[in-house]
Every structure is written in C-alpha cells, then in structure tokens.
Coordinates of C-alpha atoms and ligand atoms in Angstrom, one line a residue:
M15 CA -34.0 25.1 11.2
P16 CA -31.0 22.7 10.7
A17 CA -28.1 24.0 8.5
Q18 CA -28.7 23.4 4.8
L19 CA -26.4 22.4 1.9
P20 CA -25.0 25.5 0.2
V21 CA -26.9 24.6 -2.9
E22 CA -26.2 27.8 -4.8
A23 CA -22.4 27.7 -4.4
I24 CA -22.3 24.0 -5.2
S25 CA -24.5 24.4 -8.3
T26 CA -22.4 27.4 -9.7
L27 CA -19.1 25.6 -9.2
S28 CA -20.4 22.2 -10.3
E29 CA -21.2 23.7 -13.7
L30 CA -17.5 24.4 -14.1
H31 CA -16.7 20.7 -13.6
P32 CA -19.2 18.8 -15.6
K33 CA -19.2 15.0 -15.6
P34 CA -18.2 13.4 -18.9
S35 CA -21.3 11.5 -20.0
H36 CA -19.6 8.4 -21.3
I37 CA -17.6 7.5 -18.1
R38 CA -18.5 5.4 -15.1
Y39 CA -16.3 6.0 -12.2
Q40 CA -15.6 3.6 -9.3
Y41 CA -14.1 4.2 -5.9
G42 CA -12.0 1.0 -5.8
T43 CA -9.2 -0.5 -3.6
A44 CA -7.0 2.5 -4.4
G45 CA -9.7 5.2 -4.6
F46 CA -10.7 6.7 -8.0
R47 CA -8.1 5.9 -10.6
T48 CA -8.0 6.4 -14.4
L49 CA -6.7 8.8 -17.0
G50 CA -5.9 12.2 -15.4
S51 CA -7.6 13.9 -18.3
V52 CA -11.1 12.7 -17.3
L53 CA -10.9 13.2 -13.5
D54 CA -11.8 16.9 -13.2
S55 CA -15.5 16.4 -12.1
V56 CA -14.4 13.6 -9.8
L57 CA -11.9 15.8 -8.0
F58 CA -14.4 18.6 -7.6
R59 CA -16.9 16.2 -6.1
V60 CA -14.3 14.6 -3.8
G61 CA -13.7 18.1 -2.4
I62 CA -17.4 18.1 -1.3
I63 CA -17.4 14.5 -0.1
A64 CA -14.3 15.1 2.0
G65 CA -16.0 18.1 3.6
L66 CA -19.1 16.1 4.4
R67 CA -17.0 13.2 5.8
S68 CA -15.3 15.7 8.1
K69 CA -18.7 17.1 9.2
K70 CA -20.0 13.6 9.8
L71 CA -16.9 13.0 12.1
D72 CA -17.5 16.1 14.1
G73 CA -15.0 18.3 12.2
K74 CA -12.0 15.9 12.4
T75 CA -9.5 16.4 9.6
I76 CA -9.9 14.2 6.6
G77 CA -7.0 13.5 4.2
V78 CA -7.1 13.6 0.4
M79 CA -4.3 12.3 -1.8
V80 CA -4.1 12.9 -5.5
T81 CA -1.9 10.2 -7.0
A82 CA -2.0 7.1 -9.2
S83 CA 0.9 5.4 -7.5
H84 CA 2.7 3.0 -9.8
N85 CA 0.5 3.6 -12.8
P86 CA 1.8 5.2 -16.0
E87 CA 2.2 9.0 -16.0
P88 CA -1.0 9.9 -17.9
D89 CA -3.1 8.3 -15.1
N90 CA -4.1 10.0 -11.9
G91 CA -6.4 9.3 -9.0
V92 CA -7.6 10.4 -5.7
K93 CA -8.3 8.7 -2.4
L94 CA -9.7 9.8 1.0
V95 CA -8.0 9.2 4.3
D96 CA -10.0 8.8 7.5
P97 CA -9.0 10.7 10.7
R98 CA -6.6 8.1 12.1
G99 CA -4.7 8.1 8.9
E100 CA -6.4 5.0 7.7
M101 CA -8.3 4.1 4.5
L102 CA -11.8 5.5 4.0
E103 CA -14.6 3.5 5.7
A104 CA -16.1 1.0 3.2
A105 CA -19.7 2.4 3.4
W106 CA -18.3 5.7 2.1
E107 CA -16.6 4.1 -0.8
A108 CA -20.1 3.4 -2.1
H109 CA -21.2 6.9 -1.4
A110 CA -18.2 8.3 -3.3
T111 CA -18.9 6.1 -6.3
N112 CA -22.5 7.1 -6.3
L113 CA -21.8 10.8 -6.1
A114 CA -19.1 10.7 -8.8
N115 CA -21.5 9.2 -11.2
A116 CA -24.4 11.6 -10.9
A117 CA -25.0 12.7 -14.5
T118 CA -25.8 16.4 -14.0
T119 CA -25.4 19.1 -11.4
E120 CA -29.0 18.6 -10.4
D121 CA -28.6 14.8 -9.9
F122 CA -25.4 15.5 -7.9
I123 CA -27.2 17.9 -5.5
N124 CA -30.0 15.4 -5.1
A125 CA -27.6 12.7 -4.3
L126 CA -25.8 14.9 -1.8
D127 CA -29.2 15.7 -0.2
T128 CA -29.9 12.0 0.2
L129 CA -26.4 11.3 1.6
V130 CA -26.8 14.1 4.2
R131 CA -30.2 12.6 5.3
V132 CA -29.2 8.9 5.2
A133 CA -25.9 9.4 6.9
K134 CA -27.4 11.9 9.4
I135 CA -24.7 14.6 8.7
D136 CA -25.0 17.7 10.8
L137 CA -24.2 20.4 8.3
S138 CA -23.6 23.0 11.0
K139 CA -20.4 21.2 12.0
P140 CA -17.0 22.5 10.8
S141 CA -15.1 20.6 8.1
R142 CA -11.4 20.4 7.7
V143 CA -9.4 18.7 5.0
V144 CA -5.6 18.3 4.4
Y145 CA -4.5 17.4 0.9
A146 CA -1.5 16.7 -1.2
R147 CA -0.5 15.4 -4.6
D148 CA 2.3 13.5 -6.2
T149 CA 4.5 14.8 -9.1
R150 CA 2.2 13.9 -12.1
P151 CA 1.7 16.7 -14.6
S152 CA -2.1 16.5 -14.3
G153 CA -1.8 17.1 -10.5
P154 CA -2.1 20.9 -10.3
S155 CA -5.3 21.3 -12.3
L156 CA -6.9 18.4 -10.5
V157 CA -6.0 20.0 -7.2
A158 CA -7.6 23.2 -8.4
A159 CA -10.8 21.3 -9.2
F160 CA -10.7 19.7 -5.8
E161 CA -10.2 23.1 -4.1
D162 CA -13.4 24.3 -5.9
G163 CA -15.2 21.4 -4.1
L164 CA -13.9 22.5 -0.7
K165 CA -15.0 26.1 -1.5
A166 CA -18.4 24.9 -2.5
I167 CA -19.1 23.1 0.8
G168 CA -17.2 25.7 2.8
A169 CA -14.5 23.3 4.1
E170 CA -11.3 24.6 5.6
G171 CA -8.5 23.2 3.5
R172 CA -4.8 22.8 4.3
N173 CA -2.6 22.2 1.3
A174 CA 0.3 19.9 2.1
G175 CA 1.8 20.5 -1.4
V176 CA 3.7 17.8 -3.2
T177 CA 4.5 14.9 -0.9
T178 CA 4.3 11.1 -0.6
T179 CA 1.1 9.2 0.2
P180 CA 2.4 8.0 3.6
I181 CA 3.4 11.5 4.6
L182 CA -0.1 12.7 3.9
H183 CA -1.5 9.8 6.1
Y184 CA 1.0 10.8 8.8
L185 CA -0.2 14.4 8.7
V186 CA -3.8 13.3 9.0
R187 CA -3.1 11.3 12.1
A188 CA -0.8 14.0 13.6
I189 CA -3.3 16.7 13.1
N190 CA -6.2 14.7 14.7
T191 CA -4.1 13.7 17.7
K192 CA -2.4 17.0 18.3
G193 CA -2.2 17.8 22.0
K194 CA -3.8 14.5 22.9
K195 CA -2.4 11.5 24.9
D196 CA -1.8 9.5 21.7
E197 CA -0.2 12.4 19.8
Y198 CA 1.3 10.9 16.7
G199 CA 3.9 13.5 16.0
V200 CA 4.3 17.2 15.0
D201 CA 1.9 17.9 12.1
S202 CA 4.4 18.9 9.5
E203 CA 6.7 17.3 7.0
E204 CA 9.5 18.3 9.3
G205 CA 7.8 16.6 12.2
Y206 CA 7.7 13.4 10.1
F207 CA 11.3 13.5 9.1
T208 CA 12.5 14.4 12.6
K209 CA 10.4 11.6 14.2
L210 CA 11.6 8.8 11.9
S211 CA 15.2 9.9 11.6
G212 CA 15.5 10.4 15.4
A213 CA 14.3 6.9 16.0
F214 CA 16.5 5.4 13.3
Q215 CA 19.6 7.1 14.7
K216 CA 18.9 5.7 18.1
L217 CA 18.2 2.2 16.8
V218 CA 21.5 1.9 14.8
A219 CA 23.7 3.7 17.3
G220 CA 26.8 1.6 18.1
K221 CA 26.1 -0.8 15.3
T222 CA 28.6 -1.4 12.4
A223 CA 28.2 1.4 9.9
L224 CA 25.7 0.6 7.2
P225 CA 26.8 0.7 3.6
P226 CA 25.4 3.5 1.4
L227 CA 22.0 2.5 0.0
I228 CA 20.9 3.1 -3.7
I229 CA 17.3 4.0 -3.8
D230 CA 15.4 3.9 -7.2
C231 CA 12.8 6.6 -6.7
A232 CA 10.7 5.7 -9.8
N233 CA 11.2 9.4 -10.9
G234 CA 8.4 10.2 -8.5
V235 CA 7.6 12.1 -5.4
G236 CA 9.7 9.7 -3.3
A237 CA 12.8 11.4 -4.7
E238 CA 12.0 14.6 -3.0
A239 CA 11.2 12.8 0.3
V240 CA 14.4 10.7 0.1
Q241 CA 16.5 13.8 -0.5
K242 CA 14.9 15.6 2.5
M243 CA 15.2 12.5 4.7
S244 CA 18.9 12.3 3.9
G245 CA 19.4 15.7 5.4
Y246 CA 18.0 14.5 8.7
L247 CA 19.8 11.2 8.9
G248 CA 23.3 12.7 9.6
D249 CA 25.9 10.0 9.1
S250 CA 23.8 7.1 10.3
I251 CA 23.2 6.0 6.7
K252 CA 23.9 7.5 3.3
L253 CA 21.0 7.4 0.9
I254 CA 21.8 7.7 -2.8
P255 CA 18.7 8.6 -4.8
Y256 CA 18.5 7.2 -8.4
N257 CA 15.7 7.9 -10.9
A258 CA 14.9 11.2 -9.3
S259 CA 13.9 13.1 -12.4
T260 CA 10.4 14.2 -11.3
T261 CA 10.0 16.7 -14.2
T262 CA 11.2 14.7 -17.2
P263 CA 8.0 14.0 -19.2
G264 CA 7.2 10.3 -19.4
A265 CA 9.9 9.2 -16.8
L266 CA 7.5 8.4 -13.9
N267 CA 7.4 4.6 -13.2
N268 CA 8.9 4.0 -16.6
A269 CA 11.3 1.0 -16.5
C270 CA 11.9 1.7 -12.9
G271 CA 10.1 1.6 -9.5
A272 CA 8.9 -1.1 -7.2
D273 CA 6.1 -2.4 -9.5
F274 CA 8.5 -2.7 -12.4
V275 CA 10.9 -4.7 -10.3
K276 CA 8.2 -7.0 -8.8
T277 CA 6.5 -7.7 -12.1
T278 CA 9.5 -8.2 -14.3
Q279 CA 11.7 -9.6 -11.5
K280 CA 14.5 -7.6 -13.0
L281 CA 16.9 -4.8 -12.0
P282 CA 15.8 -1.4 -13.4
P283 CA 18.1 -0.9 -16.4
S284 CA 19.1 2.6 -15.1
L285 CA 20.9 1.0 -12.2
A286 CA 22.8 -1.6 -14.2
G287 CA 26.5 -1.1 -13.8
D288 CA 26.1 1.1 -10.8
I289 CA 25.3 -1.6 -8.3
K290 CA 28.2 -3.9 -7.6
P291 CA 28.1 -7.6 -6.7
G292 CA 27.1 -8.0 -3.1
Q293 CA 25.6 -4.5 -2.9
R294 CA 21.9 -4.1 -2.1
A295 CA 19.5 -1.4 -3.4
C296 CA 15.8 -0.8 -3.3
S297 CA 13.0 0.7 -5.4
L298 CA 10.0 2.8 -4.3
D299 CA 6.8 3.2 -6.4
G300 CA 5.5 6.5 -7.7
D301 CA 3.9 7.7 -4.4
A302 CA 6.4 5.9 -2.1
D303 CA 4.2 3.5 -0.3
R304 CA 5.7 0.4 -1.8
L305 CA 9.2 -1.0 -1.4
M306 CA 11.2 -3.7 -3.2
Y307 CA 14.7 -4.6 -2.2
Y308 CA 17.3 -6.6 -4.2
Y309 CA 21.0 -7.3 -4.5
L310 CA 23.4 -8.8 -7.0
D311 CA 25.3 -11.9 -5.9
D312 CA 29.0 -12.5 -6.6
Q313 CA 28.1 -13.8 -10.1
N314 CA 26.2 -10.6 -10.8
Q315 CA 22.9 -12.4 -10.6
F316 CA 19.9 -10.4 -9.6
H317 CA 17.9 -11.4 -6.4
M318 CA 14.7 -9.8 -5.4
L319 CA 13.7 -9.3 -1.7
D320 CA 10.0 -8.6 -1.9
G321 CA 7.3 -7.8 0.7
D322 CA 7.3 -11.4 2.0
K323 CA 11.0 -11.3 2.6
I324 CA 10.6 -7.9 4.3
S325 CA 7.8 -9.3 6.4
S326 CA 9.8 -12.3 7.5
L327 CA 12.9 -10.2 8.4
V328 CA 10.9 -7.7 10.4
A329 CA 8.6 -10.1 12.2
G330 CA 11.5 -12.3 13.2
F331 CA 13.3 -9.3 14.6
I332 CA 10.3 -8.1 16.6
V333 CA 9.5 -11.5 18.0
D334 CA 13.1 -11.7 19.3
L335 CA 13.0 -8.3 20.9
V336 CA 9.7 -9.0 22.6
K337 CA 11.1 -12.2 24.0
I338 CA 14.3 -10.6 25.2
A339 CA 12.3 -7.8 26.8
G340 CA 10.4 -10.5 28.7
L341 CA 7.1 -9.5 27.2
D342 CA 6.3 -12.6 25.1
R343 CA 3.5 -13.6 27.5
T344 CA 1.7 -10.2 27.0
I345 CA 2.5 -9.3 23.4
R346 CA 1.5 -11.6 20.6
V347 CA 3.2 -10.8 17.3
G348 CA 1.3 -12.0 14.2
V349 CA 1.6 -11.7 10.5
V350 CA -1.0 -11.0 7.8
Q351 CA -0.5 -11.9 4.2
T352 CA -2.5 -12.4 1.0
A353 CA -2.8 -15.4 -1.3
Y354 CA 0.1 -13.8 -3.3
A355 CA 2.5 -14.5 -0.5
N356 CA 5.1 -16.9 -1.6
G357 CA 4.4 -20.4 -0.2
S358 CA 7.9 -20.6 1.3
S359 CA 7.3 -17.4 3.2
T360 CA 4.1 -18.7 4.7
K361 CA 5.8 -21.9 5.7
Y362 CA 8.7 -20.0 7.3
L363 CA 6.5 -17.6 9.2
A364 CA 3.9 -20.2 10.3
E365 CA 6.6 -22.2 12.0
R366 CA 7.3 -19.2 14.2
L367 CA 4.2 -17.2 14.8
P368 CA 0.5 -16.9 13.9
V369 CA -0.2 -16.1 10.2
R370 CA -3.5 -14.9 8.7
C371 CA -4.4 -14.8 5.0
V372 CA -6.8 -12.1 3.9
P373 CA -8.1 -10.8 0.5
T374 CA -5.9 -8.4 -1.5
G375 CA -5.9 -4.7 -0.6
V376 CA -4.4 -2.7 2.1
K377 CA -7.6 -2.2 4.1
H378 CA -8.0 -6.0 4.6
L379 CA -4.5 -6.5 5.7
H380 CA -4.6 -3.4 8.0
H381 CA -7.8 -4.5 9.8
A382 CA -6.6 -8.1 10.3
A383 CA -3.3 -6.8 11.7
E384 CA -5.2 -4.8 14.3
H385 CA -6.2 -8.0 15.9
F386 CA -2.7 -8.8 17.1
E387 CA -0.8 -7.0 19.8
V388 CA 1.8 -6.4 17.1
G389 CA 0.5 -7.0 13.6
V390 CA 3.1 -7.2 10.8
Y391 CA 1.5 -7.0 7.4
F392 CA 3.0 -6.9 3.9
E393 CA 1.7 -7.6 0.5
A394 CA 4.2 -9.4 -1.7
N395 CA 4.2 -6.3 -3.9
G396 CA 6.0 -4.4 -1.1
H397 CA 3.2 -2.5 0.6
G398 CA 3.1 -3.0 4.3
T399 CA 3.8 -1.8 7.8
V400 CA 3.6 -2.9 11.5
L401 CA 0.8 -2.0 13.8
F402 CA 1.2 -1.8 17.6
S403 CA -2.1 -1.9 19.5
P404 CA -2.9 0.9 22.0
E405 CA -2.5 -1.6 24.8
T406 CA 0.9 -2.7 23.5
L407 CA 2.1 0.9 23.3
Q408 CA 0.9 1.3 26.9
T409 CA 2.8 -1.8 28.0
L410 CA 5.9 -0.7 26.2
A411 CA 5.7 2.7 27.9
T412 CA 5.2 1.4 31.4
H413 CA 7.0 -2.0 31.6
E414 CA 9.8 -2.0 34.1
P415 CA 12.7 -4.1 32.8
S416 CA 14.6 -6.2 35.3
T417 CA 17.9 -6.7 33.5
P418 CA 20.1 -4.5 31.2
A419 CA 19.3 -6.8 28.3
Q420 CA 15.6 -6.4 28.9
S421 CA 16.0 -2.7 29.1
T422 CA 17.9 -2.5 25.8
A423 CA 15.3 -4.6 24.0
L424 CA 12.5 -2.5 25.4
N425 CA 14.1 0.7 24.2
H426 CA 14.5 -0.8 20.8
L427 CA 10.8 -1.7 20.7
R428 CA 9.9 1.8 21.8
N429 CA 12.0 3.3 19.0
L430 CA 10.5 0.9 16.5
T431 CA 7.0 2.3 17.4
L432 CA 8.4 5.7 16.4
L433 CA 10.3 4.6 13.3
I434 CA 7.4 2.7 11.8
N435 CA 4.7 4.7 10.1
Q436 CA 1.7 2.8 11.5
T437 CA -0.9 4.6 9.4
V438 CA -0.1 2.8 6.1
G439 CA 2.7 1.2 4.2
D440 CA 5.5 3.7 3.9
A441 CA 8.5 2.9 1.7
I442 CA 10.9 5.3 3.4
S443 CA 9.9 4.2 6.9
D444 CA 10.1 0.6 5.8
L445 CA 13.5 0.9 4.3
L446 CA 14.8 2.5 7.5
L447 CA 13.2 -0.5 9.3
V448 CA 14.9 -3.0 7.0
E449 CA 18.3 -1.3 7.4
T450 CA 17.8 -1.3 11.2
V451 CA 17.3 -5.1 11.3
L452 CA 20.1 -5.7 8.9
A453 CA 22.4 -3.5 11.1
H454 CA 21.3 -5.5 14.2
K455 CA 21.8 -8.8 12.6
S456 CA 24.9 -7.9 10.6
Y457 CA 23.1 -9.4 7.6
S458 CA 24.1 -8.9 4.0
G459 CA 21.4 -9.1 1.3
A460 CA 22.4 -12.7 0.6
E461 CA 22.1 -13.7 4.3
W462 CA 18.7 -12.0 4.5
D463 CA 17.6 -13.8 1.3
S464 CA 18.6 -17.1 2.8
L465 CA 15.9 -17.0 5.5
Y466 CA 14.0 -19.2 3.0
V467 CA 14.1 -19.9 -0.7
D468 CA 11.2 -18.5 -2.8
L469 CA 9.2 -21.0 -4.7
P470 CA 9.3 -20.2 -8.4
N471 CA 6.1 -18.4 -9.4
R472 CA 4.3 -16.8 -12.3
L473 CA 1.6 -14.2 -12.6
V474 CA -0.5 -14.0 -15.8
K475 CA -3.3 -11.6 -16.8
V476 CA -6.3 -12.9 -18.8
V477 CA -8.6 -10.5 -20.6
V478 CA -12.1 -11.8 -20.3
A479 CA -15.5 -10.6 -21.5
D480 CA -16.7 -9.9 -18.0
R481 CA -14.5 -10.2 -15.0
H482 CA -17.4 -9.6 -12.6
V483 CA -18.6 -13.2 -13.1
F484 CA -15.5 -14.3 -11.0
H485 CA -16.2 -14.6 -7.3
T486 CA -13.8 -16.0 -4.7
E487 CA -13.8 -17.3 -1.2
D488 CA -11.2 -18.4 1.4
A489 CA -9.3 -15.1 1.1
E490 CA -9.3 -15.3 -2.7
R491 CA -7.7 -18.7 -2.8
R492 CA -10.7 -20.5 -4.3
L493 CA -13.3 -19.6 -6.9
V494 CA -17.0 -20.1 -6.2
S495 CA -18.0 -18.9 -9.7
P496 CA -17.9 -19.6 -12.6
K497 CA -19.3 -22.9 -11.4
G498 CA -17.0 -25.9 -11.9
L499 CA -13.9 -24.0 -12.8
Q500 CA -12.3 -24.5 -9.4
A501 CA -12.6 -28.2 -9.7
K502 CA -10.7 -28.1 -13.0
I503 CA -8.0 -25.9 -11.5
D504 CA -7.7 -28.4 -8.6
A505 CA -7.3 -31.3 -10.9
L506 CA -4.6 -29.5 -12.8
V507 CA -2.7 -28.2 -9.8
K508 CA -2.4 -31.8 -8.4
R509 CA -0.2 -32.7 -11.3
Y510 CA 2.5 -30.2 -10.3
D511 CA 5.0 -30.9 -7.6
G512 CA 4.5 -28.2 -5.0
G513 CA 1.8 -26.7 -7.2
R514 CA -0.5 -23.9 -6.1
S515 CA -2.6 -21.7 -8.2
F516 CA -5.5 -19.2 -7.7
V517 CA -7.6 -17.0 -9.9
R518 CA -9.1 -13.6 -8.9
P519 CA -10.6 -10.6 -10.7
S520 CA -8.4 -7.5 -10.5
G521 CA -9.7 -4.6 -8.5
T522 CA -7.7 -2.1 -10.5
E523 CA -7.6 -3.3 -14.1
D524 CA -10.2 -4.9 -16.4
V525 CA -8.5 -8.3 -16.2
V526 CA -8.5 -11.6 -14.3
R527 CA -5.2 -12.5 -12.6
V528 CA -3.8 -16.0 -12.4
Y529 CA -1.1 -16.8 -9.9
A530 CA 0.8 -20.1 -9.8
E531 CA 3.8 -21.5 -8.1
A532 CA 5.6 -24.9 -8.2
M533 CA 9.0 -26.4 -7.3
I534 CA 10.6 -25.5 -10.6
K535 CA 10.3 -22.4 -12.7
S536 CA 9.2 -24.0 -15.9
Q537 CA 6.5 -25.9 -14.1
A538 CA 5.2 -22.7 -12.4
D539 CA 5.1 -21.0 -15.8
E540 CA 3.3 -24.0 -17.4
L541 CA 0.8 -24.2 -14.6
A542 CA 0.0 -20.5 -14.7
F543 CA -0.6 -20.6 -18.5
R544 CA -2.7 -23.7 -18.3
V545 CA -4.9 -22.2 -15.6
A546 CA -5.1 -19.1 -17.7
G547 CA -6.3 -21.2 -20.6
L548 CA -9.0 -22.7 -18.4
V549 CA -10.1 -19.2 -17.4
Y550 CA -10.1 -18.1 -21.0
D551 CA -12.2 -21.0 -22.3
E552 CA -14.6 -20.8 -19.4
T553 CA -15.6 -17.2 -20.2
G554 CA -16.3 -17.9 -23.9
G555 CA -13.0 -16.7 -25.3
D556 CA -12.8 -17.1 -29.1
P557 CA -10.6 -20.2 -29.8
N558 CA -9.0 -18.3 -32.7
T559 CA -7.8 -15.5 -30.4
R560 CA -6.7 -17.7 -27.6
P561 CA -3.2 -16.6 -26.6
R562 CA -0.7 -19.2 -27.8
E563 CA 1.1 -19.5 -24.6
F564 CA -2.2 -20.7 -22.9
L565 CA -1.2 -24.1 -24.3
Ligands
LIG627 C1 -4.2 -1.6 -5.0 C2 -4.1 -1.9 -3.5 C3 -3.0 -2.9 -3.3 C4 -3.3 -4.1 -4.0 C5 -3.5 -3.9 -5.5 C6 -4.1 -5.1 -6.2 C7 -4.4 -0.2 -1.8 C8 -4.0 1.1 -1.2 N1 -3.8 -0.6 -2.8 O1 -3.1 -1.0 -5.5 O2 -3.0 -3.1 -1.9 O3 -2.3 -5.0 -3.9 O4 -4.5 -2.8 -5.6 O5 -4.4 -4.8 -7.5 O6 -5.3 -0.9 -1.2 P1 -5.3 -5.8 -8.3 O7 -6.6 -5.9 -7.7 O8 -5.4 -5.1 -9.7 O9 -4.5 -7.1 -8.4
LIG628 MG1 1.7 3.3 -4.3

C-alpha cells in the first residue's frame, strides 16, 4: 500500500492553528502577506505544503522565508523557494492559496488528499526544508507555527535563523547543488559571505580605493548581514551601516529603506547631515532584496539612482567585458525591464543591447532573463540581479584567452559570476556589484547618473470598488478592460510632450496603480492625476468623494 498522509498528526496539530473564519488568503507575487497577527494558520499549513513540495521533487530541499519585506512592521508574510533558489512554481501558488483557505481541519485534510492525488506526490519520499525569518516581532511565533507544520508532515527542517531573503535563497541552491558539478557555494551564511567577499576583493584589487559607503539598512535584517559582510571585506571597502536598530519597536521601514526612497524620491531624514555633497549612499529594504542608490550634488541636491540606473551601469559594464574577452559572438547580453522602467533608461539600453519588457513581479523578470546568455534584470524599485546561463558559465570556464587583455576581462567575468547572487535580487550582492563597476570606471555618483537623464514621472494609487475588473496586455502597458478606458488614456497621453502612462491593478495592495511620465515634472504629475481621474470615474467612483487632485 502506498504511504499515506499522517492524518492523525496533521489533525491534532491543525486544531492548534485554526483558520480565522473571516479572512481569505492569497499566495500573491510575494507569497502570503498580511498582518502578522492573522497568519498563524497560514504558517502551519505552509509547513505542510513545503514538506509536500519537497516530496514531489524527490526530497530536494525547499526554502521558506518569513518576511514582509518593505511593509510596515505589523505585517508579516511567507514565501516558498524552489530547489534552485527560485520562486515557487506558479501551479503551486494556486495549491497554496487553496490549502490556506480550507475552513476547517477536515476541509484542510481533504484538500491535502486531493493535492497528493492530483499532483501525484509519492508520500514515501523524504522531505527537507530550510527556513529563515527577518527581524519582525511576529517572526518567532510564526516560525513556531510553521515548525508544527513540518512536524505534522514529518519533514526534516533546518532553521537558518534570522537572515536576509537572498541569503535564504542562496542556502537553498547551495544545499541542493552540494557536491555536484554546479555547486553554488558552501551551504552556510559563512559560505555566502566568503564567496561574495572573495570575488569582490579580486574584482577591485589594484583599483583606486573606494570611498566608505553609507548603507541605510531600513532597521531590518540587512543590518546584521551588512555588519557580518564588513568583517569579510577587509580593507577593500568600508561599509557604514545606518538605521541598524532591529529591536526598536516601530523602526522597521519607518521613514527609511529602499521603498521609502523610491516612493518619496527623498533622502531618509536619518541620513540628513551625515552624507556630504558628492558622497553616495544606498538603502536596502526590510529583507535586503532591494537596493536604491543616491547622492547629493555640490548644491546639496538629492539624486536617486534606482533599479534602472543600476541595470544600465551593470549591463554596460558586462557588455564591455564580454567584448574585450573576445566573446561577443557567443555571449549575448540582454536586459529585462517592466513598464515602470523610466523611458530614458529603455532608450539608453535599447541603443546598446536587446531589451525585453515583462509584467511586474520578480518571477516574470527572472524567467525572461533566462533566455539570454547573460540576462540583466532590475525592476525600477531596485530588485534585480544578473543571470549567467549554464552554457555561458561553461564558456567562461573553458575559454582560452589569446591576449593579456582578454585574460583579464575573462577573469573579471568569472569573478562576477561568483559575486552576483543569481538566485534572486540581493541588495548586498548588488551593492558590491555597483561598487565594482564604479571602481573600474572611476565614476562618481554624478558621472554614473549622467548615463542618461530620467524623465520626470509620477506614481498615483487609486482606490476603486473592484480592482479585479482591470486587465492588461502588452506587459501591462495597455488595458483591455474596462472596455474603452485605454482609448481615453491614449487620447489624453497624446496631449503631453514625451507623455506615457499606464494603469495596472496592484498585486500586493487593494488599489489600482497609475504611472505617468512626461518631459517636465508638472506635466508628468498632471497626466498621472488625470489618468487617475479617468480610472476613478470609470469604476463608478462617487463624484463627491473624487480626490481633488484628480482634476
Ligand atoms: C512584489 C514583487 C515585486 C513587485 C511588487 C509590485 C516579488 C518577489 N516581489 O513586491 O517584484 O515589484 O510586488 O507590487 O515578486 P504591486 O503589484 O503592488 O505594484
Ligand atoms: Mg524585499
């Protein structure tokens, strides 16, 4: 008889983690995410789901990260990581949603039974799960609920403690490739720090010393990782962590962090006075998978260097190295962006290399980037990385350079494959990458910034009765429904010099987002608000409560 679900254990433990009756959960672009206080049952169930996913994949290790990234401190969340360190396969997102919403223990067990049958899971296989959490106060009790889930399904758990999302992704890949040809690194935090810092030191050896870098850690888990990384970097670069108060209540992501900088286009107030004209600094988000750079010019004016600027800097550098190494016929470097990419960045990049636009969300970018030999992907919000295809890694490992210049470029490329965390966007890996390029180019923040001039832009949220009536096409750049709305937007956009605007439902908040850009700031603002007005009216918004700025 085939192995059975341990129904008794699941049932007993499930009763300790009942689902609140009034909540509907959804496994969205960033996993399950909502108030930490209502996630207990979800975490318990995710423990079981992770165990089943591992069994389905022949006992490979699955990752689970407990975090709500840049959200406010009371929120929390959880996401699953597949064996290569990538996001959970889409079909299982639906399974996870379904299981999280089963009303009772009995319904939950029935849903598990169905999943085991439909997905043909062999329950006799082993199951292994590695998990970690960020610094949120709700973390420890949610992890305890999750561990009950592991116990219920009989999965072997490895607790990676408090660490960043990208380190957890690294661990998953390192564990699953251990002792294999494509071994990703030693499967420990130390392995991660050693791998990245070693590559960085080689890449910047002999270059002009880099100035110390102020890092706003969003009062999150990145602070601990930055401090640890500092110890491994020797004197190659000095990192100065700011906003490193991980235990101060309410401090996480509050008036600091990458999302604050990107959405307000301002310096975190806690840094004011400490960064000097000409100096650059950067912000991580609450789980250290996003990165925003910025600097003050000689007039003390703030300038932001976002994901698009990082992408342009990095892609240009890699294209040059590939060319110098004599590999430009075999290795095609491409860039993946979303509709939020600044129009100037797209223009700058498209003049130099292939550029693809995909819908918002890391998994879309990641998959599109895999189609290039070297795929550079960044969202404007600062999440991104660079992927080297297996064939490219092979080419880099075996290529015989014929000149000293080729040999140097080849070595740099090899070290880049080690420096870059290819599983997912990683703020710490990305900032070392940025510093590498700046060291090679001897660029200041201002010189980097001058690669192209950002078009002024504006992002507006519209609260609507039902955001699910909004459907998009063409990588979210056009609406297909509500019918007729896109034509109105088109007519409006035409009236603005350099105008571009698009509307999409958020995947993480109950709002519709409107983006607009134009040649001058006041026009970008006006266009965004006018389009927001169209959206508001279209969905039956009450004229008396129409926000005033929607003209
Ligand atoms: C999530 C996504 C991020 C995306 C954002 C958009 C992952 C890991 N994260 O944070 O890539 O930019 O959602 O949010 O995929 P929105 O749909 O609310 O605009
Ligand atoms: Mg994040």
